[in-house]
XYZ file of C-alpha atoms in Angstrom:
515
model
C 13.317 9.886 -48.136
C 15.831 12.537 -49.442
C 18.175 11.455 -51.886
C 21.398 11.970 -49.959
C 19.828 10.300 -46.848
C 18.821 7.511 -49.073
C 22.439 7.335 -50.110
C 23.766 7.314 -46.453
C 21.166 4.803 -45.597
C 22.474 2.634 -48.474
C 26.067 3.027 -47.334
C 25.135 1.873 -43.667
C 23.261 -1.225 -45.239
C 26.480 -1.784 -47.518
C 28.549 -1.872 -44.294
C 26.216 -3.775 -42.117
C 25.927 -6.348 -44.612
C 29.506 -6.784 -44.901
C 29.557 -7.437 -41.192
C 26.774 -9.885 -41.276
C 28.472 -11.830 -44.028
C 31.864 -12.348 -41.695
C 29.555 -13.279 -38.577
C 27.879 -15.700 -40.918
C 30.697 -17.204 -42.574
C 32.394 -17.703 -39.019
C 29.281 -19.171 -37.718
C 28.625 -16.254 -35.296
C 31.762 -16.759 -33.499
C 33.818 -13.583 -34.705
C 35.039 -11.205 -32.122
C 35.717 -7.827 -32.573
C 39.373 -8.256 -32.740
C 38.890 -10.250 -35.852
C 36.593 -7.730 -37.227
C 39.224 -5.104 -37.021
C 41.694 -7.437 -39.322
C 38.983 -6.945 -42.074
C 39.480 -2.865 -42.280
C 40.663 -3.421 -45.661
C 37.739 -5.088 -46.899
C 35.613 -2.677 -45.378
C 37.449 0.454 -46.660
C 37.423 -1.127 -50.230
C 33.788 -1.627 -49.778
C 33.100 1.813 -48.438
C 35.029 3.450 -51.432
C 33.769 1.341 -54.222
C 29.928 2.109 -53.049
C 30.569 5.841 -52.730
C 31.131 5.839 -56.571
C 28.938 2.890 -57.705
C 25.823 3.979 -55.781
C 25.523 7.584 -57.384
C 26.798 5.977 -60.584
C 23.644 3.775 -60.922
C 21.464 6.207 -59.221
C 20.155 3.919 -56.694
C 19.694 6.628 -54.141
C 17.343 8.739 -56.516
C 14.436 6.494 -56.600
C 11.510 7.458 -54.184
C 11.126 4.204 -52.188
C 7.180 4.387 -52.081
C 7.049 4.453 -55.830
C 9.845 2.048 -56.463
C 9.307 -0.669 -59.047
C 10.767 -4.206 -59.938
C 13.010 -2.422 -62.453
C 14.423 -0.378 -59.435
C 15.026 -3.466 -57.490
C 16.950 -4.939 -60.672
C 19.415 -1.676 -60.638
C 19.791 -2.227 -56.846
C 21.084 -5.855 -57.525
C 23.099 -4.789 -60.319
C 24.718 -2.224 -58.064
C 25.342 -4.415 -55.336
C 27.405 -6.751 -57.759
C 29.186 -4.070 -59.447
C 30.234 -3.166 -55.549
C 31.273 -6.768 -54.512
C 33.307 -7.238 -57.924
C 35.127 -3.521 -57.374
C 35.901 -4.499 -53.912
C 37.315 -7.712 -54.935
C 39.430 -6.307 -57.632
C 40.647 -3.264 -55.239
C 41.638 -5.849 -52.415
C 43.283 -8.048 -54.938
C 45.477 -4.935 -56.208
C 46.257 -4.329 -52.700
C 47.159 -7.448 -50.964
C 46.074 -10.243 -53.268
C 42.718 -10.934 -51.131
C 44.656 -12.260 -48.290
C 42.541 -13.242 -45.418
C 39.326 -13.161 -47.675
C 37.455 -16.287 -47.783
C 36.207 -17.330 -51.114
C 32.533 -17.597 -49.908
C 32.729 -13.997 -47.859
C 31.865 -11.972 -51.202
C 29.276 -13.970 -52.308
C 27.455 -13.891 -48.815
C 28.031 -9.939 -48.818
C 26.525 -9.790 -52.162
C 23.356 -11.746 -51.171
C 22.897 -9.946 -47.895
C 23.778 -6.481 -49.396
C 21.272 -7.172 -52.213
C 18.446 -8.479 -49.724
C 18.944 -5.434 -47.198
C 18.904 -2.819 -49.840
C 16.096 -4.359 -51.969
C 14.246 -5.500 -48.797
C 14.366 -1.948 -47.295
C 12.427 -0.573 -50.461
C 10.249 -3.291 -50.438
C 9.187 -2.866 -46.997
C 8.999 0.901 -47.127
C 6.725 0.663 -50.418
C 4.832 -1.984 -48.352
C 4.163 0.142 -45.415
C 3.402 2.858 -47.663
C 0.896 1.101 -49.762
C -0.936 -0.717 -46.425
C -1.469 3.042 -45.025
C -2.714 4.336 -48.360
C -5.088 1.327 -48.469
C -6.488 1.903 -44.919
C -6.922 5.550 -45.853
C -8.765 4.698 -49.091
C -10.841 2.078 -47.261
C -11.911 4.614 -44.659
C -13.005 7.182 -47.316
C -14.676 4.257 -49.398
C -16.822 3.200 -46.586
C -17.722 6.865 -45.803
C -18.951 7.351 -49.490
C -20.425 4.050 -49.860
C -22.648 4.680 -46.796
C -24.057 7.701 -48.812
C -23.913 6.270 -52.408
C -23.028 2.603 -52.432
C -23.198 2.424 -56.090
C -19.945 1.893 -58.220
C -19.125 2.429 -61.983
C -17.826 -0.671 -63.535
C -14.961 -0.840 -65.932
C -13.530 -3.373 -68.031
C -10.120 -2.544 -69.129
C -8.860 -3.405 -72.700
C -4.946 -3.911 -73.131
C -2.067 -5.020 -70.699
C 0.777 -2.339 -70.911
C 2.528 0.204 -68.701
C -0.612 2.306 -69.346
C -2.422 -0.468 -67.873
C -0.708 -0.468 -64.684
C -0.478 3.193 -64.572
C -4.440 3.261 -64.805
C -4.732 0.785 -62.411
C -3.077 2.725 -60.075
C -4.710 5.614 -60.535
C -8.015 4.075 -59.708
C -6.739 2.586 -56.600
C -5.085 6.085 -55.551
C -7.579 8.197 -56.688
C -11.027 6.808 -57.592
C -11.462 3.290 -55.700
C -14.424 4.671 -53.907
C -16.278 5.357 -57.215
C -14.868 2.907 -60.007
C -14.247 -0.818 -59.813
C -12.087 -2.551 -62.329
C -13.940 -6.126 -63.163
C -11.325 -7.093 -65.283
C -8.372 -6.748 -67.970
C -8.247 -8.294 -71.422
C -4.851 -8.876 -72.743
C -3.812 -9.849 -76.393
C -2.033 -12.759 -75.083
C -4.179 -15.664 -74.395
C -1.582 -17.157 -71.955
C -2.254 -14.473 -69.363
C -5.783 -15.285 -68.986
C -6.526 -16.357 -65.412
C -3.621 -14.438 -64.097
C -3.618 -11.195 -62.128
C -2.869 -7.743 -62.895
C -2.568 -5.390 -59.656
C -5.054 -8.105 -58.164
C -7.210 -7.572 -61.045
C -8.138 -10.696 -62.948
C -7.017 -11.396 -67.006
C -10.928 -12.137 -68.505
C -9.871 -13.215 -72.026
C -8.516 -11.397 -74.980
C -9.683 -8.274 -76.770
C -11.504 -10.596 -79.353
C -13.896 -11.768 -76.812
C -14.937 -8.200 -75.252
C -18.633 -8.959 -76.176
C -18.596 -12.514 -74.918
C -16.885 -10.959 -71.613
C -19.395 -8.479 -71.199
C -22.205 -10.872 -71.388
C -20.403 -13.248 -68.667
C -20.272 -10.580 -66.370
C -23.660 -9.179 -66.921
C -24.437 -13.165 -65.764
C -22.941 -12.694 -62.577
C -24.668 -9.470 -62.167
C -21.651 -7.002 -62.958
C -22.752 -4.823 -65.629
C -19.998 -2.644 -67.476
C -20.680 0.958 -67.586
C -17.164 1.848 -69.319
C -14.797 -0.060 -71.411
C -11.218 1.654 -71.252
C -8.564 0.808 -73.914
C -5.477 1.522 -72.460
C -3.112 0.595 -75.614
C -3.214 2.380 -79.415
C -6.565 1.230 -80.928
C -4.554 0.778 -84.264
C -2.518 -2.022 -82.276
C -5.858 -3.917 -81.857
C -6.892 -6.794 -84.220
C -9.425 -6.183 -86.755
C -11.572 -8.562 -84.750
C -11.150 -6.531 -81.474
C -11.628 -3.011 -83.161
C -14.905 -4.209 -84.677
C -16.236 -5.791 -81.507
C -15.415 -2.742 -79.617
C -17.108 -0.379 -81.683
C -20.241 -2.573 -81.646
C -20.145 -2.216 -77.954
C -20.074 1.389 -78.238
C -22.577 1.595 -80.579
C -24.892 -0.096 -78.443
C -25.150 2.967 -76.317
C -25.254 1.176 -72.769
C -21.456 1.038 -72.222
C -19.224 3.885 -73.005
C -15.821 3.387 -74.943
C -12.983 5.397 -73.758
C -9.625 5.329 -75.684
C -7.113 6.225 -72.929
C -3.987 6.297 -75.212
C -5.413 7.906 -78.258
C -8.060 10.434 -76.989
C -6.517 11.599 -73.822
C -2.683 10.626 -73.239
C -1.457 11.047 -77.024
C -3.102 14.874 -77.544
C -1.918 15.769 -73.930
C 1.900 14.959 -75.077
C 1.240 16.983 -77.887
C 1.696 13.967 -80.461
C -0.515 13.484 -83.294
C -2.756 10.163 -83.254
C -1.366 8.969 -86.499
C 2.109 9.807 -85.711
C 4.605 6.662 -85.758
C 8.353 6.645 -86.261
C 8.584 7.653 -89.996
C 11.476 5.995 -91.725
C 13.140 9.186 -92.887
C 10.971 11.824 -94.639
C 10.861 15.174 -93.710
C 7.529 16.909 -94.053
C 8.022 17.964 -97.595
C 10.676 15.533 -98.690
C 10.940 17.672 -102.377
C 12.061 20.334 -100.027
C 14.963 18.855 -98.748
C 18.118 18.449 -100.948
C 19.225 15.400 -99.592
C 16.921 12.492 -97.832
C 16.764 8.957 -97.303
C 13.809 7.001 -98.204
C 13.267 3.534 -97.082
C 10.021 1.569 -98.176
C 7.861 -0.298 -95.635
C 9.244 -3.341 -96.737
C 12.881 -2.672 -96.416
C 12.185 -0.992 -92.802
C 10.607 -4.370 -91.967
C 13.624 -6.285 -93.478
C 15.770 -4.283 -91.415
C 13.755 -4.564 -87.945
C 12.860 -8.307 -88.378
C 16.598 -9.418 -88.760
C 17.681 -11.909 -86.042
C 21.090 -10.289 -85.262
C 19.438 -7.361 -83.535
C 18.405 -9.978 -80.472
C 21.678 -11.777 -80.651
C 23.571 -8.271 -80.685
C 21.440 -7.368 -77.258
C 22.585 -10.152 -75.709
C 26.213 -9.675 -76.208
C 26.092 -6.078 -75.522
C 24.704 -6.817 -72.290
C 27.309 -9.681 -71.382
C 30.335 -7.606 -72.332
C 29.146 -4.215 -71.061
C 28.839 -6.143 -67.485
C 32.448 -7.945 -67.845
C 33.979 -4.780 -68.846
C 32.357 -2.849 -65.947
C 33.620 -5.153 -63.656
C 37.059 -5.063 -64.834
C 37.596 -1.320 -65.350
C 35.877 -0.680 -62.191
C 38.965 0.599 -60.662
C 39.917 2.842 -63.979
C 36.476 4.476 -63.632
C 37.357 5.100 -59.668
C 40.409 6.649 -60.565
C 38.933 8.799 -63.238
C 35.992 9.746 -61.204
C 38.447 10.827 -58.424
C 40.383 12.906 -61.141
C 37.096 14.656 -62.053
C 36.015 15.164 -58.576
C 39.628 16.845 -57.784
C 39.522 18.976 -60.881
C 35.989 20.068 -61.292
C 34.133 18.791 -58.007
C 30.869 17.376 -57.843
C 28.747 15.689 -59.425
C 31.480 13.589 -61.364
C 29.161 13.079 -64.482
C 26.777 14.766 -66.439
C 24.177 13.798 -68.996
C 22.547 15.145 -72.359
C 18.933 13.956 -73.778
C 19.328 12.653 -77.288
C 17.084 10.525 -79.364
C 17.384 6.908 -79.231
C 16.045 3.760 -81.101
C 12.845 4.917 -82.599
C 13.446 8.453 -81.581
C 12.593 7.761 -78.114
C 14.786 10.360 -75.935
C 17.290 9.047 -73.154
C 19.984 10.224 -71.276
C 23.527 9.872 -72.242
C 25.979 9.687 -69.369
C 29.708 10.953 -69.350
C 32.390 11.887 -66.931
C 32.643 15.814 -66.642
C 35.424 17.533 -68.783
C 34.853 21.179 -68.224
C 33.914 23.046 -64.824
C 31.777 25.951 -64.389
C 30.833 28.157 -67.399
C 30.855 31.323 -64.965
C 32.937 32.248 -61.948
C 31.865 33.749 -58.843
C 31.617 37.278 -60.371
C 29.596 36.035 -63.518
C 32.207 36.471 -65.565
C 32.238 34.048 -68.699
C 35.160 31.388 -68.434
C 36.832 30.359 -71.826
C 36.487 26.506 -72.669
C 40.099 26.109 -72.620
C 40.448 26.927 -69.180
C 37.296 25.156 -68.258
C 38.812 22.050 -69.259
C 42.361 22.126 -68.438
C 44.577 18.987 -69.160
C 42.258 16.718 -67.105
C 39.492 17.365 -69.242
C 41.612 17.231 -72.657
C 42.902 14.149 -71.620
C 39.665 12.437 -70.798
C 37.992 13.473 -74.236
C 41.085 12.771 -76.319
C 41.315 9.055 -74.788
C 37.495 8.690 -74.798
C 37.694 7.854 -71.183
C 34.863 10.187 -70.627
C 32.458 7.927 -72.173
C 32.889 5.137 -69.777
C 29.516 5.852 -67.888
C 27.896 5.022 -71.149
C 28.678 1.528 -70.245
C 25.473 2.226 -67.912
C 23.285 3.007 -70.825
C 24.503 0.079 -72.788
C 23.465 -2.331 -69.809
C 20.014 -0.378 -70.018
C 19.659 -1.453 -73.456
C 19.555 2.455 -74.654
C 22.885 2.080 -76.233
C 24.941 -0.500 -77.920
C 28.647 -1.030 -78.358
C 28.405 -0.282 -82.243
C 25.839 1.769 -83.838
C 25.256 5.512 -84.996
C 26.475 7.921 -82.551
C 23.465 9.624 -80.578
C 23.237 13.314 -81.642
C 21.734 15.869 -79.776
C 18.052 16.709 -81.127
C 18.896 19.628 -82.834
C 21.288 18.048 -85.013
C 19.144 14.865 -85.891
C 17.651 16.091 -89.177
C 14.099 14.363 -90.196
C 15.452 13.680 -93.311
C 17.804 10.994 -91.987
C 15.661 9.505 -89.437
C 16.330 5.906 -90.649
C 19.652 6.007 -88.349
C 17.334 5.584 -85.410
C 15.975 2.280 -86.359
C 18.622 0.715 -84.265
C 20.214 1.538 -80.908
C 23.005 4.126 -81.062
C 26.595 3.054 -80.355
C 29.485 4.049 -78.537
C 31.456 3.753 -81.845
C 30.102 3.351 -85.278
C 30.774 3.162 -89.163
C 30.659 7.052 -89.320
C 33.684 7.498 -86.310
C 36.151 5.116 -88.016
C 35.535 6.820 -91.075
C 36.199 10.541 -90.185
C 34.326 11.140 -87.085
C 34.259 14.767 -85.935
C 36.073 15.688 -89.342
C 33.355 14.893 -91.639
C 30.412 16.919 -92.595
C 26.832 15.909 -91.340
C 25.703 14.649 -94.815
C 28.608 12.189 -94.863
C 27.853 11.109 -91.415
C 24.072 10.416 -91.954
C 24.774 8.493 -95.212
C 27.240 6.349 -93.172
C 25.101 5.472 -90.075
C 22.040 4.597 -92.495
C 24.340 2.381 -94.788
C 25.260 0.888 -91.236
C 21.586 0.448 -90.447
C 21.113 -1.617 -93.639
C 24.428 -3.755 -93.526
C 24.975 -4.429 -89.779
C 26.463 -7.858 -88.880
C 28.583 -9.494 -86.764
C 31.695 -9.339 -88.990
C 31.026 -5.468 -89.504
C 30.675 -4.869 -85.829
C 33.832 -6.560 -84.995
C 35.372 -4.765 -87.844
C 34.231 -1.385 -86.639
C 35.528 -2.439 -82.922
C 38.830 -3.289 -84.105
C 39.606 -0.264 -86.108
C 38.273 1.855 -83.262
C 41.394 1.173 -81.091
C 43.813 2.749 -83.623
C 41.597 5.405 -84.023
C 41.473 6.502 -80.496
C 45.540 6.103 -80.298
C 46.078 7.883 -83.581
C 43.328 10.293 -83.799
C 40.754 10.536 -86.474
C 41.313 10.352 -90.189
C 39.052 10.769 -93.113
C 38.569 7.457 -95.016
C 37.041 8.678 -98.502
C 36.861 4.929 -99.883
C 34.447 4.461 -96.940
C 32.308 7.277 -97.249
C 32.407 6.917 -101.243
C 31.187 3.181 -101.014
C 28.257 4.554 -98.474
C 27.062 7.045 -100.994
C 27.386 4.736 -104.376
C 25.633 1.733 -102.472
C 22.459 4.199 -101.395
C 22.119 5.398 -104.629
C 22.539 2.474 -106.483
C 19.757 1.248 -104.218
C 17.592 4.150 -104.694
C 17.564 5.091 -100.838
C 19.027 8.536 -101.323
C 16.791 11.309 -102.960
C 16.752 14.818 -103.495
C 18.802 17.410 -105.767
C 22.020 16.716 -103.983
C 21.684 12.912 -104.832
C 21.931 13.746 -108.594
C 25.553 15.380 -108.701
C 26.775 12.902 -106.300
C 25.560 9.912 -108.662
C 27.179 11.618 -111.409
C 30.632 11.599 -109.350
C 29.932 8.150 -107.950
C 29.323 6.511 -111.311
C 32.625 8.478 -112.730
C 34.691 6.954 -109.903
C 33.016 3.615 -110.496
C 33.308 3.580 -113.808
C 37.337 4.637 -113.437
C 37.777 1.371 -111.460
């Protein structure tokens, strides 16, 4: 289905679910006259859904390829629609005439309808594909009944993609006998109807057991990075490959990674450019320091609180977002949001969403339009008040961002010398933002961000959040003491390296001595 057809179909299901909820609430005794009394509820639901569905991008998913993550996004969208409708009605008539159970019933039916439609569509497509493949496999089997048996080592999204590829393209030639998972608790479970037979360390035993049952494995496919396996598993796989009768294929290392243009040995370096001594200033954190930062329990606690607060704030400010979205639509047209791809945690790219604050760069005659005219009062107001960044609450819900952390930069602005700032999730606000934001140079920002990564805590995050409020109201101010503190701490711990660090160290020593 096309994306806008999907959007329209979802709107119909949202309204049908509202009507069904009213019928269910009244034990199917509702009359048309009584339904007419609910026009404020229907209207509010429709208006909120028109904004929420595009914001959550539920209409952009191809239904026949939908996944559990897509279904979870739909459930979240229906929850936002329900809460937004309640807030709008409360502001309009204090929920007059709306039974307490109605919103809950509406949410349940709405979720079931939207998710159910996607599940049924995918099931129909999968069934049709299975029948087509079965017919093709039967014709092939009559000519050549032999199939190559495969054992898959590793359990990841790559495993799921590989199994789906075989089902779609090669079910007549390949047969997956089983999967080996690194977690013993998975043994006996199914992955896409394929049994988990053991752990990678037991690959030789599993091959012998299968052979006893008349299943000879011609190919072992490793769907995780080879270096991530245990030494025992790696040695066993190499022995299997050396035996000559079974081919070892490293799917990630030999096929996917080179195809993506990434070196096999590439891992997220903490900080260093290709030639550290060529950079005037860079950050160098040793492996022990990096592991200390990553292993802190605070990050898990922070992720849980981020999700809870983002969901609560989205519900509370949904009317504000609707108003902002309406302002953007009137001033700049559709779409009301835009996105930029930026490096997130560990350098993984993700899309940062914002409300649009500028119109088209060119007029109908092809002439360049000045940025001031493109923004206007609406754009400048949204940027000044940071309201344009409200859609990033969705990034926080998805786990791509946090409320507090280093601001995500454009890829061209993320210097490899300061990749240590990518050890944590980027944030809506951060230590560098309250210390000066746009008014300080890139080096100071990077040093402040790295300092935050090493010192993040609940107390520090609360301090940053509280200081952000007056910063938004009064504007950004450069706080030299915070910048100096970050430089001094990183220099004294030997984290900052390069020629630029030496004069700064001497300056810092003078300041420290004077104090």
